């Protein structure tokens, strides 16, 4: 049986539903729907597959059904193995790509860090890659860095129109016979943002109880660290020295491999504790992320930083173009301490770190950090309530851009609501007079702004329309994140339907406004706005109210291609 058939069979046996499976598995309902329709499959041995198996087993236990977890796991894994990756097509397409671009195998193998003879065996279908998606990611990144000017050849090869924006996705999907790994990563990333609650996170890690250690007159000693174990200690010594002395900002940039260190669970906990202590002390972090790696790894890395981003104390950057993959470096700098690291690619265990508190050396590394920041590009701008003025400045420029906008909304658009209905909702929610005036003024300005945009540019709003039963559990609220209004203002179902009618009426009167109805609910707490693949805005309504302005091209393109099911 195929994977979707096995899944549908279990849902039927368990007398369950897509929504129940989604809740128990912590996977979005739209993804479960795609699984059931055979439009998508979870990655073998991936987290989402494991979550799905656990979810089905949890449902069986709750309904007192004697289905063993091992049985569910075996049946689902067997179904996925039957629909295995098309290695033959991958080999064929890889060979065509190498011939069309006249790729030097030795040069590519050095860039992607795979043996050239191994690549040749895969090319001629004499060997199967153990992780084809990882290999395809690396090959795609290599082609983009070396052959982005050969669009005519690539267009002819894959029989599609490539450009700078869509090159990564289209080439990757062509290589892997359209295996849609990118969308799963994006879905996971967006759903984690949607469900993240900073208050719960703070309690779960006891951040609110964290006592930043203090030692009078502490002074870190300059020291050199050799090899993996000593290098781990070097990073922790830097955090300790920074937390125990007067600092207000830290710079972090590293392309050192993390795999060796990540194997040490205890080190990972201590490393995150060091980051938490710096944040607790109010230190601002400027971080240049290493994104020169496969897309799925990049997304997993960004997911792990979500809790840190939510504090609003981080400014993330990335390098657009990295020319070498031979040398690896690390630079951490605070006000009075610096940690510098170096190693050769593939020889991390032979590397070394150097920690210094020497004023002249620290000044050198501070200047180096400023030079690196000038070379870097913002990965995203992050705005919280304390930077509302800066966010408003961004919005002024954003509203002036005459380009198509696509939005995924957790509730109905505020600019379509009538003042009478809005006032009635605010009064029923016991909002005070000053806030009522503030919200109505904001809504009126928003209506003027969007009417002006719609005079020249289309807007497509993607919304799931809640049934009365769904509404009881979800309770959508007014979208007020732009003014950082953190109190949720909910509709009654009658108010919700009235606002929906007003939105539909607005769409009938304005040919540039399109209301697309999603089959299933996507997000409960975020709005995603895509501006013609130039930038992406992710606005979170609460816990905390925060806005992410994403500028990384690969990430923008992947989110732009995110497409939950839309009703025709």
Coordinates of C-alpha atoms in Angstrom, one line a residue:
X1 CA 0.0 0.0 0.0
X2 CA 1.0 3.6 -0.6
X3 CA 1.8 5.9 2.3
X4 CA -1.4 8.0 1.9
X5 CA -3.5 4.8 1.8
X6 CA -1.9 3.5 5.0
X7 CA -2.4 6.8 6.7
X8 CA -6.1 7.1 5.6
X9 CA -6.6 3.5 6.7
X10 CA -5.3 4.2 10.3
X11 CA -7.4 7.4 10.5
X12 CA -10.5 5.4 9.5
X13 CA -9.7 2.5 12.0
X14 CA -9.2 5.0 14.8
X15 CA -12.4 6.9 13.9
X16 CA -10.3 10.0 13.8
X17 CA -9.9 13.1 11.6
X18 CA -7.2 15.2 10.0
X19 CA -7.6 17.8 12.7
X20 CA -7.2 15.3 15.6
X21 CA -4.1 13.8 13.9
X22 CA -2.7 17.3 13.4
X23 CA -3.2 18.3 17.0
X24 CA -1.8 15.0 18.4
X25 CA 1.2 15.0 16.0
X26 CA 1.9 18.8 16.3
X27 CA 1.9 18.9 12.5
X28 CA -0.2 21.5 10.6
X29 CA -3.6 20.4 9.4
X30 CA -2.7 21.5 5.8
X31 CA 0.3 19.1 5.8
X32 CA -1.9 16.2 7.1
X33 CA -4.4 17.0 4.4
X34 CA -1.6 16.8 1.8
X35 CA -0.4 13.5 3.2
X36 CA -3.9 12.0 2.9
X37 CA -4.3 13.2 -0.7
X38 CA -1.0 11.7 -1.7
X39 CA 0.4 15.2 -2.5
X40 CA 3.2 14.9 -0.1
X41 CA 5.2 12.4 2.1
X42 CA 7.2 12.9 5.3
X43 CA 10.9 12.4 5.1
X44 CA 12.2 8.9 6.0
X45 CA 13.7 9.0 9.5
X46 CA 12.6 12.6 9.8
X47 CA 11.1 14.4 12.9
X48 CA 7.8 14.8 11.2
X49 CA 7.4 11.1 10.4
X50 CA 8.3 10.3 14.1
X51 CA 5.7 12.9 15.3
X52 CA 3.0 11.4 13.0
X53 CA 3.6 7.9 14.3
X54 CA 3.5 9.1 17.9
X55 CA 0.3 11.0 17.2
X56 CA -1.5 8.0 15.7
X57 CA -0.3 5.9 18.7
X58 CA -1.5 8.5 21.2
X59 CA -5.0 8.5 19.5
X60 CA -5.1 4.7 19.7
X61 CA -4.3 4.8 23.4
X62 CA -6.9 7.5 24.2
X63 CA -9.5 5.3 22.5
X64 CA -8.5 2.1 24.2
X65 CA -7.5 0.4 21.0
X66 CA -4.9 -2.4 21.1
X67 CA -2.7 -1.1 18.3
X68 CA 1.0 -1.4 19.0
X69 CA 3.3 1.6 18.2
X70 CA 5.8 -0.8 16.6
X71 CA 3.0 -2.0 14.2
X72 CA 2.2 1.6 13.2
X73 CA 5.8 2.4 12.7
X74 CA 6.5 -0.7 10.6
X75 CA 3.5 -0.3 8.3
X76 CA 4.2 3.4 7.7
X77 CA 7.9 2.9 7.1
X78 CA 7.2 0.0 4.7
X79 CA 4.8 2.1 2.7
X80 CA 7.4 4.9 2.4
X81 CA 10.1 2.4 1.3
X82 CA 7.8 1.1 -1.4
X83 CA 7.7 4.7 -2.7
X84 CA 11.4 5.2 -2.5
X85 CA 13.4 8.0 -4.0
X86 CA 13.9 7.8 -7.8
X87 CA 17.7 7.3 -7.9
X88 CA 17.7 6.5 -11.6
X89 CA 16.2 9.8 -12.5
X90 CA 18.5 11.6 -10.1
X91 CA 21.6 10.0 -11.7
X92 CA 20.3 10.8 -15.2
X93 CA 19.6 14.4 -14.3
X94 CA 22.9 14.8 -12.5
X95 CA 24.8 13.5 -15.6
X96 CA 22.8 15.8 -17.9
X97 CA 23.7 18.8 -15.7
X98 CA 27.4 18.0 -15.6
X99 CA 27.5 17.6 -19.4
X100 CA 25.4 20.7 -20.1
X101 CA 27.5 23.0 -17.9
X102 CA 30.8 21.2 -18.6
X103 CA 31.3 20.9 -14.8
X104 CA 34.7 19.9 -13.6
X105 CA 34.0 17.0 -11.2
X106 CA 37.1 17.6 -9.1
X107 CA 36.2 21.2 -8.6
X108 CA 32.6 20.4 -7.7
X109 CA 33.6 17.6 -5.3
X110 CA 35.9 20.0 -3.4
X111 CA 33.1 22.5 -3.1
X112 CA 30.5 20.1 -1.9
X113 CA 33.0 18.0 0.1
X114 CA 32.2 14.6 -1.6
X115 CA 34.7 12.3 -3.1
X116 CA 35.0 12.8 -6.9
X117 CA 34.9 9.0 -7.6
X118 CA 31.7 8.8 -5.4
X119 CA 30.1 11.5 -7.5
X120 CA 31.1 9.7 -10.7
X121 CA 29.5 6.4 -9.5
X122 CA 26.3 8.2 -8.6
X123 CA 26.4 10.0 -12.0
X124 CA 26.4 6.7 -13.9
X125 CA 23.9 5.1 -11.5
X126 CA 26.5 2.7 -10.1
X127 CA 26.0 3.9 -6.5
X128 CA 23.1 5.4 -4.5
X129 CA 23.6 8.5 -2.3
X130 CA 22.8 7.8 1.3
X131 CA 21.1 11.2 1.6
X132 CA 20.0 12.3 -1.9
X133 CA 18.4 15.5 -0.7
X134 CA 21.6 16.7 1.1
X135 CA 23.6 15.9 -2.0
X136 CA 21.1 17.7 -4.3
X137 CA 21.2 20.7 -1.9
X138 CA 25.0 20.9 -2.1
X139 CA 25.0 20.5 -5.9
X140 CA 22.4 23.1 -6.4
X141 CA 24.3 25.6 -4.2
X142 CA 27.5 24.8 -6.2
X143 CA 25.7 25.5 -9.5
X144 CA 24.2 28.7 -8.2
X145 CA 27.6 30.0 -7.0
X146 CA 29.5 29.0 -10.2
X147 CA 27.0 29.0 -13.1
X148 CA 24.3 31.5 -12.2
X149 CA 25.2 33.3 -15.5
X150 CA 24.4 30.2 -17.6
X151 CA 20.6 30.6 -17.4
X152 CA 20.0 29.9 -21.1
X153 CA 21.7 26.5 -20.8
X154 CA 19.8 25.7 -17.6
X155 CA 16.5 26.8 -19.0
X156 CA 17.0 24.6 -22.0
X157 CA 18.1 21.7 -19.8
X158 CA 15.2 21.6 -17.3
X159 CA 12.7 23.1 -19.8
X160 CA 11.6 25.9 -17.4
X161 CA 12.1 29.6 -17.0
X162 CA 14.8 30.2 -14.4
X163 CA 15.8 33.5 -12.8
X164 CA 17.8 34.6 -9.8
X165 CA 14.8 34.3 -7.5
X166 CA 13.5 30.8 -8.5
X167 CA 16.8 29.2 -9.6
X168 CA 17.4 27.3 -6.4
X169 CA 14.0 25.7 -6.0
X170 CA 13.5 24.8 -9.7
X171 CA 16.9 23.3 -10.1
X172 CA 16.7 21.4 -6.8
X173 CA 13.3 20.0 -7.6
X174 CA 14.4 19.0 -11.1
X175 CA 17.4 17.1 -9.7
X176 CA 15.2 15.2 -7.2
X177 CA 12.3 14.5 -9.5
X178 CA 10.2 17.2 -7.7
X179 CA 10.6 15.8 -4.2
X180 CA 9.3 18.8 -2.2
X181 CA 11.6 18.8 0.8
X182 CA 11.9 22.6 0.8
X183 CA 8.2 23.2 1.5
X184 CA 8.3 20.8 4.5
X185 CA 11.1 22.8 6.0
X186 CA 9.3 26.1 5.4
X187 CA 6.1 24.7 6.9
X188 CA 7.9 23.6 10.0
X189 CA 9.6 27.0 10.4
X190 CA 6.4 28.9 10.0
X191 CA 4.4 26.6 12.3
X192 CA 7.0 26.9 15.0
X193 CA 6.8 30.7 14.8
X194 CA 3.0 30.5 14.9
X195 CA 2.9 28.2 18.0
X196 CA 5.9 29.7 19.9
X197 CA 4.9 31.2 23.2
X198 CA 7.8 33.2 24.8
X199 CA 6.1 33.1 28.3
X200 CA 5.8 29.3 28.2
X201 CA 9.4 29.0 26.9
X202 CA 10.8 31.2 29.7
X203 CA 9.0 29.1 32.3
X204 CA 10.0 25.8 30.7
X205 CA 13.7 26.7 30.8
X206 CA 13.3 28.6 34.1
X207 CA 14.7 31.7 32.4
X208 CA 12.6 33.8 34.8
X209 CA 14.4 32.2 37.7
X210 CA 17.8 32.4 36.2
X211 CA 20.3 34.1 38.4
X212 CA 23.2 35.7 36.5
X213 CA 26.3 34.8 38.5
X214 CA 28.5 37.7 39.7
X215 CA 32.0 37.6 41.0
X216 CA 33.6 40.9 42.2
X217 CA 36.5 42.0 40.0
X218 CA 36.4 38.9 37.8
X219 CA 39.0 39.0 35.0
X220 CA 39.3 36.3 32.3
X221 CA 42.8 35.1 31.5
X222 CA 44.2 35.0 28.0
X223 CA 44.6 31.4 26.9
X224 CA 45.0 29.2 23.9
X225 CA 42.9 26.1 23.3
X226 CA 43.8 23.2 21.0
X227 CA 41.5 20.4 19.7
X228 CA 37.8 19.9 20.1
X229 CA 37.6 19.4 23.9
X230 CA 39.7 22.5 24.7
X231 CA 37.8 24.5 22.0
X232 CA 34.5 23.7 23.8
X233 CA 36.0 25.1 27.0
X234 CA 37.2 28.2 25.1
X235 CA 33.6 29.0 24.0
X236 CA 32.3 28.6 27.5
X237 CA 35.1 30.6 29.0
X238 CA 34.2 33.5 26.6
X239 CA 30.6 33.4 27.7
X240 CA 31.6 33.3 31.4
X241 CA 34.0 36.2 31.0
X242 CA 31.5 38.2 29.2
X243 CA 28.7 37.6 31.7
X244 CA 30.8 38.3 34.7
X245 CA 32.2 41.7 33.4
X246 CA 30.6 44.9 32.2
X247 CA 29.3 44.4 28.6
X248 CA 26.3 45.7 26.6
X249 CA 26.9 44.0 23.2
X250 CA 28.5 40.9 21.8
X251 CA 29.5 40.0 18.2
X252 CA 29.4 36.4 17.1
X253 CA 30.5 35.0 13.7
X254 CA 31.6 31.4 13.0
X255 CA 31.7 29.0 10.1
X256 CA 33.2 26.3 12.3
X257 CA 31.4 22.9 11.9
X258 CA 29.0 22.3 14.8
X259 CA 28.6 18.5 14.3
X260 CA 31.6 17.6 16.5
X261 CA 30.5 19.8 19.4
X262 CA 26.8 19.1 19.0
X263 CA 27.4 15.4 19.8
X264 CA 28.2 16.5 23.4
X265 CA 24.7 17.1 24.9
X266 CA 26.1 18.6 28.1
X267 CA 28.2 21.1 26.1
X268 CA 25.1 22.1 24.2
X269 CA 23.2 22.8 27.4
X270 CA 26.1 24.8 28.8
X271 CA 26.4 26.8 25.5
X272 CA 22.7 27.7 25.5
X273 CA 23.0 28.6 29.2
X274 CA 25.7 31.0 28.3
X275 CA 23.6 32.6 25.6
X276 CA 20.6 32.8 28.1
X277 CA 22.9 34.5 30.7
X278 CA 24.0 37.1 28.2
X279 CA 20.3 37.8 27.3
X280 CA 19.3 38.0 30.9
X281 CA 22.0 40.6 31.5
X282 CA 20.5 42.7 28.7
X283 CA 23.4 42.2 26.3
X284 CA 22.6 42.7 22.6
X285 CA 23.9 40.0 20.2
X286 CA 25.0 40.8 16.6
X287 CA 25.3 37.4 14.9
X288 CA 26.5 36.6 11.4
X289 CA 25.0 33.1 10.6
X290 CA 26.7 30.6 8.4
X291 CA 24.0 29.9 5.8
X292 CA 26.4 28.4 3.1
X293 CA 25.0 24.9 3.6
X294 CA 22.1 22.7 2.4
X295 CA 18.7 24.3 2.7
X296 CA 17.2 21.8 5.2
X297 CA 20.2 22.3 7.5
X298 CA 19.9 26.1 7.1
X299 CA 16.2 25.9 8.1
X300 CA 16.9 23.6 11.1
X301 CA 19.6 26.1 12.3
X302 CA 17.2 29.0 12.0
X303 CA 14.4 27.1 13.9
X304 CA 16.8 26.6 16.8
X305 CA 17.4 30.3 17.0
X306 CA 13.6 31.2 17.1
X307 CA 13.5 31.5 20.9
X308 CA 16.5 33.8 20.9
X309 CA 15.0 36.0 18.1
X310 CA 11.8 36.4 20.1
X311 CA 13.7 38.3 22.8
X312 CA 14.3 41.1 20.4
X313 CA 18.0 41.3 21.6
X314 CA 19.4 39.7 18.4
X315 CA 20.3 41.3 15.1
X316 CA 21.1 38.5 12.6
X317 CA 23.2 38.8 9.4
X318 CA 24.6 36.5 6.7
X319 CA 27.2 36.7 4.0
X320 CA 25.9 36.8 0.4
X321 CA 28.9 35.3 -1.2
X322 CA 31.5 33.1 0.4
X323 CA 34.4 32.4 -1.9
X324 CA 36.4 29.8 0.1
X325 CA 35.5 26.5 1.7
X326 CA 39.1 25.8 2.8
X327 CA 39.5 27.9 5.9
X328 CA 37.1 28.1 8.9
X329 CA 37.1 30.9 11.4
X330 CA 35.4 32.0 14.6
X331 CA 35.3 35.5 16.0
X332 CA 33.4 36.3 19.2
X333 CA 33.9 39.8 20.7
X334 CA 32.4 41.6 23.7
X335 CA 33.4 45.0 25.3
X336 CA 36.5 43.6 26.9
X337 CA 37.0 40.0 25.8
X338 CA 37.7 38.3 22.4
X339 CA 37.7 34.7 21.2
X340 CA 39.3 33.9 17.9
X341 CA 39.3 30.4 16.3
X342 CA 40.7 28.8 13.2
X343 CA 40.8 25.4 11.5
X344 CA 41.1 23.8 8.1
X345 CA 37.9 22.3 6.5
X346 CA 37.8 18.6 7.4
X347 CA 40.3 19.0 10.2
X348 CA 38.2 20.7 12.9
X349 CA 39.9 18.5 15.6
X350 CA 43.2 20.1 14.7
X351 CA 42.0 23.7 15.1
X352 CA 42.6 26.1 17.9
X353 CA 41.0 29.0 19.8
X354 CA 42.6 32.0 21.4
X355 CA 40.9 33.9 24.3
X356 CA 42.3 37.3 25.1
X357 CA 41.5 40.2 27.4
X358 CA 44.5 42.3 26.2
X359 CA 43.0 45.7 25.4
X360 CA 45.0 46.2 22.2
X361 CA 44.0 42.7 20.9
X362 CA 40.4 43.2 21.9
X363 CA 40.3 46.5 20.1
X364 CA 41.7 44.7 17.0
X365 CA 38.9 42.1 17.1
X366 CA 36.3 44.7 17.7
X367 CA 37.4 46.5 14.6
X368 CA 37.5 43.2 12.7
X369 CA 33.9 42.6 13.8
X370 CA 32.8 46.0 12.5
X371 CA 34.5 45.2 9.1
X372 CA 32.7 41.8 9.0
X373 CA 29.4 43.5 9.7
X374 CA 30.0 45.9 6.8
X375 CA 30.5 42.9 4.5
X376 CA 27.4 41.1 5.8
X377 CA 23.8 41.6 4.8
X378 CA 20.8 41.6 7.2
X379 CA 19.2 38.2 7.4
X380 CA 16.1 39.8 8.9
X381 CA 15.1 42.9 10.8
X382 CA 13.3 42.2 14.0
X383 CA 10.9 44.7 15.6
X384 CA 9.2 44.6 19.1
X385 CA 7.3 47.2 21.0
X386 CA 10.4 49.0 22.1
X387 CA 11.4 49.5 18.4
X388 CA 7.9 50.5 17.2
X389 CA 9.1 53.8 15.8
X390 CA 11.6 52.0 13.6
X391 CA 8.9 49.5 12.5
X392 CA 6.6 52.4 11.5
X393 CA 9.4 53.9 9.5
X394 CA 9.8 50.6 7.7
X395 CA 6.0 50.5 7.0
X396 CA 6.0 54.0 5.5
X397 CA 8.5 52.8 2.9
X398 CA 6.8 49.4 2.5
X399 CA 3.4 50.9 1.7
X400 CA 5.0 53.0 -1.1
X401 CA 6.1 49.9 -3.1
X402 CA 3.8 49.2 -6.1
X403 CA 4.2 45.4 -6.3
X404 CA 1.8 42.5 -5.9
X405 CA 1.3 41.3 -2.3
X406 CA 0.3 37.8 -1.2
X407 CA -0.8 37.3 2.4
X408 CA -1.6 34.3 4.6
X409 CA -3.9 35.6 7.4
X410 CA -4.9 34.0 10.7
X411 CA -8.0 36.2 10.8
X412 CA -9.9 38.6 8.6
X413 CA -8.2 41.7 7.2
X414 CA -8.8 44.8 9.4
X415 CA -9.1 47.3 6.6
X416 CA -12.3 45.7 5.3
X417 CA -14.3 46.1 8.5
X418 CA -16.9 48.9 9.0
X419 CA -16.4 51.4 11.8
X420 CA -19.8 50.5 13.3
X421 CA -18.9 46.8 13.6
X422 CA -15.4 47.5 14.8
X423 CA -16.7 49.9 17.5
X424 CA -19.3 47.3 18.6
X425 CA -16.6 44.6 18.9
X426 CA -14.3 46.9 20.9
X427 CA -17.0 47.9 23.4
X428 CA -18.2 44.3 23.9
X429 CA -14.5 43.4 24.7
X430 CA -14.5 46.2 27.4
X431 CA -11.8 48.2 25.6
X432 CA -11.3 51.6 27.2
X433 CA -12.2 54.8 25.3
X434 CA -8.6 55.9 24.5
X435 CA -7.7 52.5 23.0
X436 CA -11.0 52.4 21.0
X437 CA -10.0 55.8 19.5
X438 CA -6.5 54.6 18.8
X439 CA -7.7 51.3 17.1
X440 CA -10.3 53.0 15.0
X441 CA -7.9 55.7 13.8
X442 CA -5.4 53.0 13.0
X443 CA -8.1 51.1 11.0
X444 CA -9.1 54.2 9.1
X445 CA -5.5 55.0 8.1
X446 CA -5.1 51.4 7.1
X447 CA -8.1 51.5 4.9
X448 CA -6.8 54.6 3.1
X449 CA -3.4 53.0 2.7
X450 CA -4.7 49.8 1.2
X451 CA -7.1 51.5 -1.1
X452 CA -4.2 53.5 -2.4
X453 CA -2.1 50.4 -2.9
X454 CA -5.0 48.6 -4.6
X455 CA -5.2 51.5 -7.2
X456 CA -2.0 50.2 -8.7
X457 CA -1.1 46.8 -7.3
X458 CA -3.0 43.5 -6.6
X459 CA -3.4 42.0 -3.1
X460 CA -4.3 38.4 -2.6
X461 CA -5.4 37.4 0.9
X462 CA -5.4 33.7 1.8
X463 CA -7.8 32.9 4.6
X464 CA -9.4 29.8 6.1
X465 CA -13.1 30.5 6.8
X466 CA -14.1 28.9 10.1
X467 CA -17.2 26.9 10.5
X468 CA -19.2 27.4 13.6
X469 CA -17.7 24.3 15.2
X470 CA -14.2 25.3 14.3
X471 CA -14.8 28.8 15.6
X472 CA -15.5 27.5 19.2
X473 CA -12.0 26.1 19.4
X474 CA -10.1 28.7 17.5
X475 CA -11.7 32.1 18.3
X476 CA -9.9 34.3 15.7
X477 CA -9.1 37.9 16.8
X478 CA -8.7 41.3 15.3
X479 CA -5.3 41.7 13.7
X480 CA -3.6 44.5 15.6
X481 CA 0.1 43.5 15.6
X482 CA 1.1 46.6 13.6
X483 CA 0.3 48.8 16.6
X484 CA 1.7 46.3 19.0
X485 CA -1.7 45.9 20.8
X486 CA -1.1 42.7 22.7
X487 CA -4.5 42.1 24.2
X488 CA -6.5 39.7 22.0
X489 CA -9.8 41.1 20.9
X490 CA -12.1 38.3 19.9
X491 CA -15.2 38.1 17.7
X492 CA -18.5 36.4 18.4
X493 CA -19.4 34.1 15.6
X494 CA -22.1 36.5 14.4
X495 CA -19.5 39.4 14.3
X496 CA -17.1 37.2 12.5
X497 CA -19.7 36.4 9.8
X498 CA -20.6 40.0 9.5
X499 CA -16.9 41.0 9.0
X500 CA -16.6 38.2 6.5
X501 CA -19.6 39.6 4.5
X502 CA -18.0 43.0 4.5
X503 CA -14.7 41.6 3.3
X504 CA -16.5 39.7 0.4
X505 CA -18.4 42.9 -0.5
X506 CA -15.1 44.8 -0.5
X507 CA -13.5 42.2 -2.9
X508 CA -16.5 42.5 -5.3
X509 CA -16.0 46.3 -5.5
X510 CA -12.2 46.2 -6.0
X511 CA -10.9 44.2 -8.9
X512 CA -7.3 44.3 -7.5
X513 CA -8.3 42.6 -4.3
X514 CA -8.8 38.8 -4.2
X515 CA -10.0 36.7 -1.3
X516 CA -8.7 33.1 -1.6
X517 CA -10.3 30.6 0.7
X518 CA -8.0 28.0 2.2
X519 CA -9.2 24.4 2.7
X520 CA -7.7 24.1 6.2
X521 CA -6.6 26.5 8.9
X522 CA -2.9 27.4 8.5
X523 CA -1.9 29.8 11.3
X524 CA -3.5 31.0 14.5
X525 CA -1.0 33.6 15.6
X526 CA 0.9 34.9 12.6
X527 CA 0.4 36.8 9.3
X528 CA 2.7 36.1 6.4
X529 CA 3.1 38.8 3.7
X530 CA 5.1 38.2 0.6
X531 CA 6.0 41.2 -1.5
X532 CA 6.7 40.1 -5.0
X533 CA 9.6 37.9 -3.8
X534 CA 11.4 41.1 -2.7
X535 CA 10.9 40.5 1.0
X536 CA 8.7 38.6 3.5
X537 CA 7.0 40.0 6.6
X538 CA 6.0 37.6 9.4
X539 CA 4.0 39.3 12.0
X540 CA 3.2 37.5 15.3
X541 CA 0.1 38.7 17.2
X542 CA 1.1 37.8 20.7
X543 CA 3.5 36.0 23.1
X544 CA 5.3 38.1 21.9
X545 CA 4.0 40.7 19.4
X546 CA 6.9 40.8 17.0
X547 CA 7.6 41.4 13.3
X548 CA 10.3 39.7 11.2
X549 CA 11.3 41.4 7.9
X550 CA 13.1 38.6 6.0
X551 CA 15.6 39.6 3.4
X552 CA 17.6 36.4 2.6
X553 CA 16.8 35.5 -1.1
X554 CA 16.7 31.7 -0.7
X555 CA 14.4 32.0 2.3
X556 CA 12.2 34.6 0.6
X557 CA 11.9 32.3 -2.5
X558 CA 11.1 29.2 -0.4
X559 CA 8.3 31.1 1.6
X560 CA 7.0 32.6 -1.7
X561 CA 6.5 29.0 -2.9
X562 CA 4.7 28.0 0.2
X563 CA 1.2 27.1 -1.0
X564 CA -1.4 25.7 1.4
X565 CA -4.4 24.2 -0.3
X566 CA -6.8 26.8 -1.7
X567 CA -10.4 26.2 -2.6
X568 CA -11.2 26.7 -6.2

